[in-house]
PDB file of N, CA and C and ligand atoms in Angstrom:
ATOM      1  N   MET P  42       6.936 -30.251  10.611  1.00 72.00           N
ATOM      2  CA  MET P  42       6.128 -29.303  10.097  1.00 72.00           C
ATOM      3  C   MET P  42       6.850 -28.314   9.278  1.00 72.00           C
ATOM      4  N   ALA P  43       6.536 -27.957   8.247  1.00 81.00           N
ATOM      5  CA  ALA P  43       7.329 -26.878   7.529  1.00 81.00           C
ATOM      6  C   ALA P  43       7.157 -25.392   8.167  1.00 81.00           C
ATOM      7  N   ALA P  44       8.156 -24.767   8.071  1.00 93.00           N
ATOM      8  CA  ALA P  44       8.259 -23.561   8.640  1.00 93.00           C
ATOM      9  C   ALA P  44       7.209 -22.576   7.922  1.00 93.00           C
ATOM     10  N   VAL P  45       6.538 -21.738   8.407  1.00 93.00           N
ATOM     11  CA  VAL P  45       5.561 -20.877   7.775  1.00 93.00           C
ATOM     12  C   VAL P  45       5.583 -19.471   8.539  1.00 93.00           C
ATOM     13  N   GLN P  46       5.026 -18.647   7.611  1.00 91.00           N
ATOM     14  CA  GLN P  46       5.085 -16.955   8.072  1.00 91.00           C
ATOM     15  C   GLN P  46       3.676 -16.634   7.930  1.00 91.00           C
ATOM     16  N   MET P  47       3.522 -15.582   8.782  1.00 91.00           N
ATOM     17  CA  MET P  47       2.080 -14.615   8.643  1.00 91.00           C
ATOM     18  C   MET P  47       2.412 -13.472   7.541  1.00 91.00           C
ATOM     19  N   VAL P  48       1.642 -13.235   6.560  1.00 89.00           N
ATOM     20  CA  VAL P  48       1.832 -12.145   5.731  1.00 89.00           C
ATOM     21  C   VAL P  48       0.688 -11.303   5.660  1.00 89.00           C
ATOM     22  N   ASN P  49       0.496 -10.177   5.671  1.00 91.00           N
ATOM     23  CA  ASN P  49      -0.564  -9.252   5.435  1.00 91.00           C
ATOM     24  C   ASN P  49      -0.698  -8.932   4.015  1.00 91.00           C
ATOM     25  N   ARG P  50      -1.615  -9.568   3.247  1.00 88.00           N
ATOM     26  CA  ARG P  50      -1.823  -9.475   2.085  1.00 88.00           C
ATOM     27  C   ARG P  50      -2.106  -7.932   1.472  1.00 88.00           C
ATOM     28  N   MET P  51      -2.491  -7.311   2.315  1.00 92.00           N
ATOM     29  CA  MET P  51      -2.817  -5.749   2.104  1.00 92.00           C
ATOM     30  C   MET P  51      -1.554  -4.750   1.657  1.00 92.00           C
ATOM     31  N   GLU P  52      -0.584  -5.549   2.317  1.00 93.00           N
ATOM     32  CA  GLU P  52       0.745  -4.707   2.162  1.00 93.00           C
ATOM     33  C   GLU P  52       1.327  -4.374   0.727  1.00 93.00           C
ATOM     34  N   PRO P  53       1.380  -5.729   0.167  1.00 90.00           N
ATOM     35  CA  PRO P  53       1.982  -5.545  -1.268  1.00 90.00           C
ATOM     36  C   PRO P  53       1.069  -4.909  -2.151  1.00 90.00           C
ATOM     37  N   MET P  54      -0.241  -5.143  -1.936  1.00 92.00           N
ATOM     38  CA  MET P  54      -1.465  -4.417  -2.601  1.00 92.00           C
ATOM     39  C   MET P  54      -1.064  -2.740  -2.589  1.00 92.00           C
ATOM     40  N   VAL P  55      -1.159  -2.531  -1.414  1.00 95.00           N
ATOM     41  CA  VAL P  55      -1.211  -1.003  -1.144  1.00 95.00           C
ATOM     42  C   VAL P  55       0.415  -0.299  -1.498  1.00 95.00           C
ATOM     43  N   ALA P  56       1.227  -1.261  -1.292  1.00 94.00           N
ATOM     44  CA  ALA P  56       2.512  -0.644  -1.985  1.00 94.00           C
ATOM     45  C   ALA P  56       2.604  -0.480  -3.371  1.00 94.00           C
ATOM     46  N   GLN P  57       1.967  -1.320  -4.033  1.00 92.00           N
ATOM     47  CA  GLN P  57       1.977  -1.241  -5.683  1.00 92.00           C
ATOM     48  C   GLN P  57       0.855  -0.050  -5.901  1.00 92.00           C
ATOM     49  N   ALA P  58      -0.249   0.109  -5.363  1.00 94.00           N
ATOM     50  CA  ALA P  58      -1.024   1.219  -5.428  1.00 94.00           C
ATOM     51  C   ALA P  58      -0.596   2.197  -5.263  1.00 94.00           C
ATOM     52  N   VAL P  59       0.381   2.710  -4.266  1.00 96.00           N
ATOM     53  CA  VAL P  59       0.992   3.737  -3.875  1.00 96.00           C
ATOM     54  C   VAL P  59       2.085   3.993  -5.202  1.00 96.00           C
ATOM     55  N   ASP P  60       2.889   3.034  -5.437  1.00 93.00           N
ATOM     56  CA  ASP P  60       3.817   3.358  -6.678  1.00 93.00           C
ATOM     57  C   ASP P  60       3.053   3.748  -7.924  1.00 93.00           C
ATOM     58  N   GLU P  61       2.008   3.205  -8.221  1.00 92.00           N
ATOM     59  CA  GLU P  61       1.288   3.226  -9.495  1.00 92.00           C
ATOM     60  C   GLU P  61       0.724   4.544  -9.450  1.00 92.00           C
ATOM     61  N   THR P  62       0.190   5.090  -8.291  1.00 94.00           N
ATOM     62  CA  THR P  62      -0.637   6.430  -8.133  1.00 94.00           C
ATOM     63  C   THR P  62       0.577   7.735  -8.345  1.00 94.00           C
ATOM     64  N   LEU P  63       1.932   7.407  -7.737  1.00 95.00           N
ATOM     65  CA  LEU P  63       2.913   8.437  -7.586  1.00 95.00           C
ATOM     66  C   LEU P  63       3.386   8.717  -8.926  1.00 95.00           C
ATOM     67  N   VAL P  64       3.224   7.844  -9.766  1.00 93.00           N
ATOM     68  CA  VAL P  64       3.944   7.779 -10.921  1.00 93.00           C
ATOM     69  C   VAL P  64       2.937   8.823 -11.863  1.00 93.00           C
ATOM     70  N   ARG P  65       1.888   8.799 -11.649  1.00 92.00           N
ATOM     71  CA  ARG P  65       0.659   9.665 -12.328  1.00 92.00           C
ATOM     72  C   ARG P  65       0.585  10.828 -11.748  1.00 92.00           C
ATOM     73  N   GLU P  66       0.817  11.089 -10.281  1.00 88.00           N
ATOM     74  CA  GLU P  66       0.580  12.232  -9.516  1.00 88.00           C
ATOM     75  C   GLU P  66       1.663  12.818  -9.535  1.00 88.00           C
ATOM     76  N   LYS P  67       2.193  13.768 -10.448  1.00 84.00           N
ATOM     77  CA  LYS P  67       3.413  14.399 -10.203  1.00 84.00           C
ATOM     78  C   LYS P  67       3.624  15.630  -9.279  1.00 84.00           C
ATOM     79  N   LYS P  68       2.562  15.990  -8.608  1.00 84.00           N
ATOM     80  CA  LYS P  68       2.523  16.933  -7.754  1.00 84.00           C
ATOM     81  C   LYS P  68       3.030  16.260  -6.397  1.00 84.00           C
ATOM     82  N   VAL P  69       3.075  15.017  -6.294  1.00 89.00           N
ATOM     83  CA  VAL P  69       3.239  14.464  -4.889  1.00 89.00           C
ATOM     84  C   VAL P  69       4.697  13.913  -4.916  1.00 89.00           C
ATOM     85  N   CYS P  70       5.529  14.161  -3.938  1.00 92.00           N
ATOM     86  CA  CYS P  70       6.744  13.836  -3.570  1.00 92.00           C
ATOM     87  C   CYS P  70       7.060  12.544  -3.597  1.00 92.00           C
ATOM     88  N   SER P  71       7.655  11.766  -4.376  1.00 91.00           N
ATOM     89  CA  SER P  71       7.993  10.242  -4.277  1.00 91.00           C
ATOM     90  C   SER P  71       9.361   9.778  -3.862  1.00 91.00           C
ATOM     91  N   CYS P  72       9.903  10.587  -3.052  1.00 95.00           N
ATOM     92  CA  CYS P  72      11.135  10.352  -2.391  1.00 95.00           C
ATOM     93  C   CYS P  72      10.756   8.998  -1.335  1.00 95.00           C
ATOM     94  N   GLU P  73      11.691   8.218  -0.757  1.00 95.00           N
ATOM     95  CA  GLU P  73      11.515   7.114  -0.085  1.00 95.00           C
ATOM     96  C   GLU P  73      10.791   7.293   1.150  1.00 95.00           C
ATOM     97  N   ARG P  74      11.170   8.628   1.669  1.00 96.00           N
ATOM     98  CA  ARG P  74      10.541   8.732   3.120  1.00 96.00           C
ATOM     99  C   ARG P  74       9.035   8.996   2.929  1.00 96.00           C
ATOM    100  N   CYS P  75       8.708   9.635   1.805  1.00 96.00           N
ATOM    101  CA  CYS P  75       7.090  10.105   1.380  1.00 96.00           C
ATOM    102  C   CYS P  75       6.379   8.962   1.084  1.00 96.00           C
ATOM    103  N   ARG P  76       7.042   7.982   0.248  1.00 96.00           N
ATOM    104  CA  ARG P  76       6.501   6.781  -0.261  1.00 96.00           C
ATOM    105  C   ARG P  76       6.065   5.816   0.990  1.00 96.00           C
ATOM    106  N   HIS P  77       7.003   5.767   1.992  1.00 96.00           N
ATOM    107  CA  HIS P  77       6.737   4.953   3.084  1.00 96.00           C
ATOM    108  C   HIS P  77       5.798   5.589   4.008  1.00 96.00           C
ATOM    109  N   ASP P  78       5.766   6.978   4.225  1.00 97.00           N
ATOM    110  CA  ASP P  78       4.755   7.447   5.066  1.00 97.00           C
ATOM    111  C   ASP P  78       3.317   7.129   4.435  1.00 97.00           C
ATOM    112  N   ILE P  79       3.197   7.450   3.155  1.00 97.00           N
ATOM    113  CA  ILE P  79       1.857   7.241   2.337  1.00 97.00           C
ATOM    114  C   ILE P  79       1.456   5.763   2.628  1.00 97.00           C
ATOM    115  N   THR P  80       2.387   4.775   2.294  1.00 97.00           N
ATOM    116  CA  THR P  80       1.869   3.518   2.305  1.00 97.00           C
ATOM    117  C   THR P  80       1.548   3.054   3.869  1.00 97.00           C
ATOM    118  N   ALA P  81       2.341   3.585   4.913  1.00 98.00           N
ATOM    119  CA  ALA P  81       2.060   3.230   6.257  1.00 98.00           C
ATOM    120  C   ALA P  81       0.626   3.841   6.754  1.00 98.00           C
ATOM    121  N   LEU P  82       0.311   5.147   6.088  1.00 98.00           N
ATOM    122  CA  LEU P  82      -0.863   5.924   6.663  1.00 98.00           C
ATOM    123  C   LEU P  82      -1.977   5.115   5.811  1.00 98.00           C
ATOM    124  N   ALA P  83      -1.762   4.594   4.698  1.00 98.00           N
ATOM    125  CA  ALA P  83      -2.948   4.146   4.030  1.00 98.00           C
ATOM    126  C   ALA P  83      -3.275   2.635   4.445  1.00 98.00           C
ATOM    127  N   LEU P  84      -1.983   1.980   4.881  1.00 98.00           N
ATOM    128  CA  LEU P  84      -2.308   0.549   5.570  1.00 98.00           C
ATOM    129  C   LEU P  84      -3.049   0.682   6.785  1.00 98.00           C
ATOM    130  N   ASN P  85      -2.857   1.727   7.850  1.00 98.00           N
ATOM    131  CA  ASN P  85      -3.484   1.904   8.961  1.00 98.00           C
ATOM    132  C   ASN P  85      -4.736   2.229   8.629  1.00 98.00           C
ATOM    133  N   MET P  86      -5.291   2.827   7.582  1.00 98.00           N
ATOM    134  CA  MET P  86      -6.753   3.047   7.400  1.00 98.00           C
ATOM    135  C   MET P  86      -7.541   1.866   7.091  1.00 98.00           C
ATOM    136  N   LEU P  87      -6.814   0.986   6.524  1.00 97.00           N
ATOM    137  CA  LEU P  87      -7.333  -0.364   5.854  1.00 97.00           C
ATOM    138  C   LEU P  87      -7.237  -1.632   6.555  1.00 97.00           C
ATOM    139  N   PRO P  88      -8.301  -2.700   6.736  1.00 95.00           N
ATOM    140  CA  PRO P  88      -8.343  -3.873   7.658  1.00 95.00           C
ATOM    141  C   PRO P  88      -7.099  -4.614   7.214  1.00 95.00           C
ATOM    142  N   PRO P  89      -6.417  -5.237   8.172  1.00 94.00           N
ATOM    143  CA  PRO P  89      -5.225  -6.200   7.693  1.00 94.00           C
ATOM    144  C   PRO P  89      -5.965  -7.458   7.194  1.00 94.00           C
ATOM    145  N   ARG P  90      -5.421  -8.005   6.388  1.00 90.00           N
ATOM    146  CA  ARG P  90      -5.743  -9.329   5.544  1.00 90.00           C
ATOM    147  C   ARG P  90      -4.514 -10.446   5.805  1.00 90.00           C
ATOM    148  N   TYR P  91      -4.418 -10.873   6.981  1.00 91.00           N
ATOM    149  CA  TYR P  91      -3.194 -11.847   7.105  1.00 91.00           C
ATOM    150  C   TYR P  91      -3.658 -13.259   6.441  1.00 91.00           C
ATOM    151  N   VAL P  92      -2.675 -13.789   6.130  1.00 88.00           N
ATOM    152  CA  VAL P  92      -2.616 -15.383   5.679  1.00 88.00           C
ATOM    153  C   VAL P  92      -1.387 -15.922   5.887  1.00 88.00           C
ATOM    154  N   VAL P  93      -1.415 -17.369   6.214  1.00 91.00           N
ATOM    155  CA  VAL P  93      -0.210 -18.045   6.764  1.00 91.00           C
ATOM    156  C   VAL P  93       0.383 -18.548   5.265  1.00 91.00           C
ATOM    157  N   THR P  94       1.505 -18.570   5.025  1.00 88.00           N
ATOM    158  CA  THR P  94       2.244 -19.169   3.812  1.00 88.00           C
ATOM    159  C   THR P  94       3.444 -19.982   4.016  1.00 88.00           C
ATOM    160  N   PRO P  95       3.904 -20.724   3.278  1.00 89.00           N
ATOM    161  CA  PRO P  95       5.274 -21.306   3.753  1.00 89.00           C
ATOM    162  C   PRO P  95       6.337 -20.204   3.704  1.00 89.00           C
ATOM    163  N   LEU P  96       7.217 -20.315   4.496  1.00 88.00           N
ATOM    164  CA  LEU P  96       8.356 -19.301   4.850  1.00 88.00           C
ATOM    165  C   LEU P  96       9.004 -18.868   3.791  1.00 88.00           C
ATOM    166  N   GLY P  97       9.374 -17.698   3.449  1.00 79.00           N
ATOM    167  CA  GLY P  97      10.014 -17.276   2.468  1.00 79.00           C
ATOM    168  C   GLY P  97       9.089 -17.074   1.145  1.00 79.00           C
ATOM    169  N   GLU P  98       8.176 -17.608   1.245  1.00 79.00           N
ATOM    170  CA  GLU P  98       7.128 -17.330  -0.154  1.00 79.00           C
ATOM    171  C   GLU P  98       6.859 -15.936  -0.299  1.00 79.00           C
ATOM    172  N   VAL P  99       7.240 -15.269  -1.469  1.00 73.00           N
ATOM    173  CA  VAL P  99       6.862 -13.847  -1.779  1.00 73.00           C
ATOM    174  C   VAL P  99       5.409 -13.831  -2.256  1.00 73.00           C
ATOM    175  N   VAL P 100       4.804 -12.945  -1.939  1.00 67.00           N
ATOM    176  CA  VAL P 100       3.389 -12.584  -2.670  1.00 67.00           C
ATOM    177  C   VAL P 100       3.860 -11.839  -4.010  1.00 67.00           C
ATOM    178  N   THR P 101       3.613 -12.335  -5.119  1.00 63.00           N
ATOM    179  CA  THR P 101       4.147 -11.688  -6.324  1.00 63.00           C
ATOM    180  C   THR P 101       2.984 -11.782  -7.123  1.00 63.00           C
ATOM    181  N   ASN P 102       3.150 -10.795  -8.064  1.00 58.00           N
ATOM    182  CA  ASN P 102       2.197 -10.548  -9.347  1.00 58.00           C
ATOM    183  C   ASN P 102       0.834 -10.308  -8.625  1.00 58.00           C
ATOM    184  N   VAL P 103       0.748  -9.289  -7.852  1.00 67.00           N
ATOM    185  CA  VAL P 103      -0.457  -8.814  -7.402  1.00 67.00           C
ATOM    186  C   VAL P 103      -1.612  -8.195  -8.431  1.00 67.00           C
ATOM    187  N   ASP P 104      -2.710  -8.776  -8.381  1.00 73.00           N
ATOM    188  CA  ASP P 104      -3.573  -8.482  -9.280  1.00 73.00           C
ATOM    189  C   ASP P 104      -4.489  -7.371  -8.680  1.00 73.00           C
ATOM    190  N   LEU P 105      -3.895  -6.121  -8.641  1.00 75.00           N
ATOM    191  CA  LEU P 105      -4.899  -5.119  -7.984  1.00 75.00           C
ATOM    192  C   LEU P 105      -6.039  -4.786  -8.892  1.00 75.00           C
ATOM    193  N   GLN P 106      -5.977  -4.861 -10.100  1.00 73.00           N
ATOM    194  CA  GLN P 106      -7.258  -4.684 -10.995  1.00 73.00           C
ATOM    195  C   GLN P 106      -8.398  -5.437 -10.544  1.00 73.00           C
ATOM    196  N   SER P 107      -8.076  -6.885 -10.249  1.00 76.00           N
ATOM    197  CA  SER P 107      -9.375  -7.688  -9.884  1.00 76.00           C
ATOM    198  C   SER P 107      -9.562  -7.861  -8.475  1.00 76.00           C
ATOM    199  N   SER P 108      -8.960  -7.018  -7.698  1.00 79.00           N
ATOM    200  CA  SER P 108      -9.143  -7.235  -6.177  1.00 79.00           C
ATOM    201  C   SER P 108     -10.387  -6.522  -5.720  1.00 79.00           C
ATOM    202  N   GLN P 109     -10.947  -7.340  -4.942  1.00 82.00           N
ATOM    203  CA  GLN P 109     -12.239  -6.749  -4.333  1.00 82.00           C
ATOM    204  C   GLN P 109     -12.158  -5.635  -3.347  1.00 82.00           C
ATOM    205  N   TRP P 110     -10.934  -5.630  -2.965  1.00 87.00           N
ATOM    206  CA  TRP P 110     -10.467  -4.469  -2.042  1.00 87.00           C
ATOM    207  C   TRP P 110     -10.110  -3.171  -2.893  1.00 87.00           C
ATOM    208  N   LYS P 111     -10.022  -3.142  -4.028  1.00 92.00           N
ATOM    209  CA  LYS P 111      -9.286  -2.016  -5.074  1.00 92.00           C
ATOM    210  C   LYS P 111      -9.998  -0.599  -4.565  1.00 92.00           C
ATOM    211  N   ALA P 112     -11.159  -0.424  -4.536  1.00 94.00           N
ATOM    212  CA  ALA P 112     -11.807   0.736  -4.408  1.00 94.00           C
ATOM    213  C   ALA P 112     -11.318   1.297  -2.983  1.00 94.00           C
ATOM    214  N   ASP P 113     -11.486   0.397  -1.928  1.00 95.00           N
ATOM    215  CA  ASP P 113     -10.864   0.517  -0.655  1.00 95.00           C
ATOM    216  C   ASP P 113      -9.722   1.227  -0.478  1.00 95.00           C
ATOM    217  N   ILE P 114      -8.697   0.521  -1.109  1.00 96.00           N
ATOM    218  CA  ILE P 114      -7.310   0.746  -1.128  1.00 96.00           C
ATOM    219  C   ILE P 114      -7.022   2.100  -1.877  1.00 96.00           C
ATOM    220  N   MET P 115      -7.774   2.398  -3.027  1.00 96.00           N
ATOM    221  CA  MET P 115      -7.485   3.213  -3.744  1.00 96.00           C
ATOM    222  C   MET P 115      -7.883   4.783  -3.063  1.00 96.00           C
ATOM    223  N   MET P 116      -8.665   4.570  -2.104  1.00 97.00           N
ATOM    224  CA  MET P 116      -9.396   5.836  -1.471  1.00 97.00           C
ATOM    225  C   MET P 116      -8.338   5.753  -0.560  1.00 97.00           C
ATOM    226  N   ALA P 117      -7.812   4.923  -0.018  1.00 98.00           N
ATOM    227  CA  ALA P 117      -7.099   5.124   1.233  1.00 98.00           C
ATOM    228  C   ALA P 117      -5.531   5.741   0.752  1.00 98.00           C
ATOM    229  N   VAL P 118      -5.317   5.229  -0.320  1.00 97.00           N
ATOM    230  CA  VAL P 118      -4.006   5.865  -0.860  1.00 97.00           C
ATOM    231  C   VAL P 118      -4.255   7.303  -0.984  1.00 97.00           C
ATOM    232  N   TYR P 119      -5.392   7.574  -1.675  1.00 96.00           N
ATOM    233  CA  TYR P 119      -5.507   9.217  -1.867  1.00 96.00           C
ATOM    234  C   TYR P 119      -5.523  10.077  -0.697  1.00 96.00           C
ATOM    235  N   ARG P 120      -6.255   9.555   0.258  1.00 97.00           N
ATOM    236  CA  ARG P 120      -6.423  10.133   1.499  1.00 97.00           C
ATOM    237  C   ARG P 120      -4.925  10.237   2.181  1.00 97.00           C
ATOM    238  N   ALA P 121      -4.095   9.182   2.000  1.00 97.00           N
ATOM    239  CA  ALA P 121      -2.751   9.269   2.914  1.00 97.00           C
ATOM    240  C   ALA P 121      -1.925  10.149   1.777  1.00 97.00           C
ATOM    241  N   ILE P 122      -2.030  10.477   0.486  1.00 96.00           N
ATOM    242  CA  ILE P 122      -1.435  11.335  -0.308  1.00 96.00           C
ATOM    243  C   ILE P 122      -1.483  12.940   0.083  1.00 96.00           C
ATOM    244  N   GLU P 123      -2.963  12.974   0.300  1.00 95.00           N
ATOM    245  CA  GLU P 123      -3.338  14.222   0.822  1.00 95.00           C
ATOM    246  C   GLU P 123      -2.702  14.817   2.223  1.00 95.00           C
ATOM    247  N   ILE P 124      -2.549  13.748   3.133  1.00 96.00           N
ATOM    248  CA  ILE P 124      -2.058  14.028   4.325  1.00 96.00           C
ATOM    249  C   ILE P 124      -0.584  14.348   4.080  1.00 96.00           C
ATOM    250  N   VAL P 125       0.256  13.532   3.517  1.00 96.00           N
ATOM    251  CA  VAL P 125       1.540  13.601   3.454  1.00 96.00           C
ATOM    252  C   VAL P 125       1.871  14.814   2.478  1.00 96.00           C
ATOM    253  N   ARG P 126       1.191  15.176   1.463  1.00 94.00           N
ATOM    254  CA  ARG P 126       1.300  16.456   0.753  1.00 94.00           C
ATOM    255  C   ARG P 126       1.310  17.885   1.830  1.00 94.00           C
ATOM    256  N   GLY P 127       0.412  17.762   2.652  1.00 94.00           N
ATOM    257  CA  GLY P 127       0.090  18.919   3.340  1.00 94.00           C
ATOM    258  C   GLY P 127       1.117  18.849   4.456  1.00 94.00           C
ATOM    259  N   ARG P 128       1.674  17.762   4.901  1.00 92.00           N
ATOM    260  CA  ARG P 128       2.760  17.698   6.124  1.00 92.00           C
ATOM    261  C   ARG P 128       3.977  16.874   5.716  1.00 92.00           C
ATOM    262  N   PRO P 129       4.652  16.997   4.680  1.00 90.00           N
ATOM    263  CA  PRO P 129       5.896  16.181   4.254  1.00 90.00           C
ATOM    264  C   PRO P 129       6.836  15.988   5.448  1.00 90.00           C
ATOM    265  N   ARG P 130       7.530  14.933   5.625  1.00 93.00           N
ATOM    266  CA  ARG P 130       8.510  14.609   6.736  1.00 93.00           C
ATOM    267  C   ARG P 130       9.787  14.475   6.287  1.00 93.00           C
ATOM    268  N   HIS P 131      10.049  14.631   4.914  1.00 93.00           N
ATOM    269  CA  HIS P 131      11.306  14.296   4.498  1.00 93.00           C
ATOM    270  C   HIS P 131      12.319  15.678   4.829  1.00 93.00           C
TER     271      HIS P 131
HETATM  272 ZN1  LIG X1080       9.367  13.472  -0.124  1.00 71.72          ZN
END
């Protein structure tokens, strides 16, 4: 049996949504600490979407635009940004 791994597909999608939002939202700090805080907060608001894939397979080319979860992801990202903006930990 080939080695497999469990991946939360929500993770790369939220990370991408955070990156894209921080490029537009200049009022928000985009240092590594704040980016990770925003990503972690948003992920905690969203249901995990675990899948099992071959070990080492990277989830690439995330198509956030066509994702059925896009509205939920963007709402969580904006809520997380507001929280980190009010209480930055860097
Ligand atoms: Zn920061």
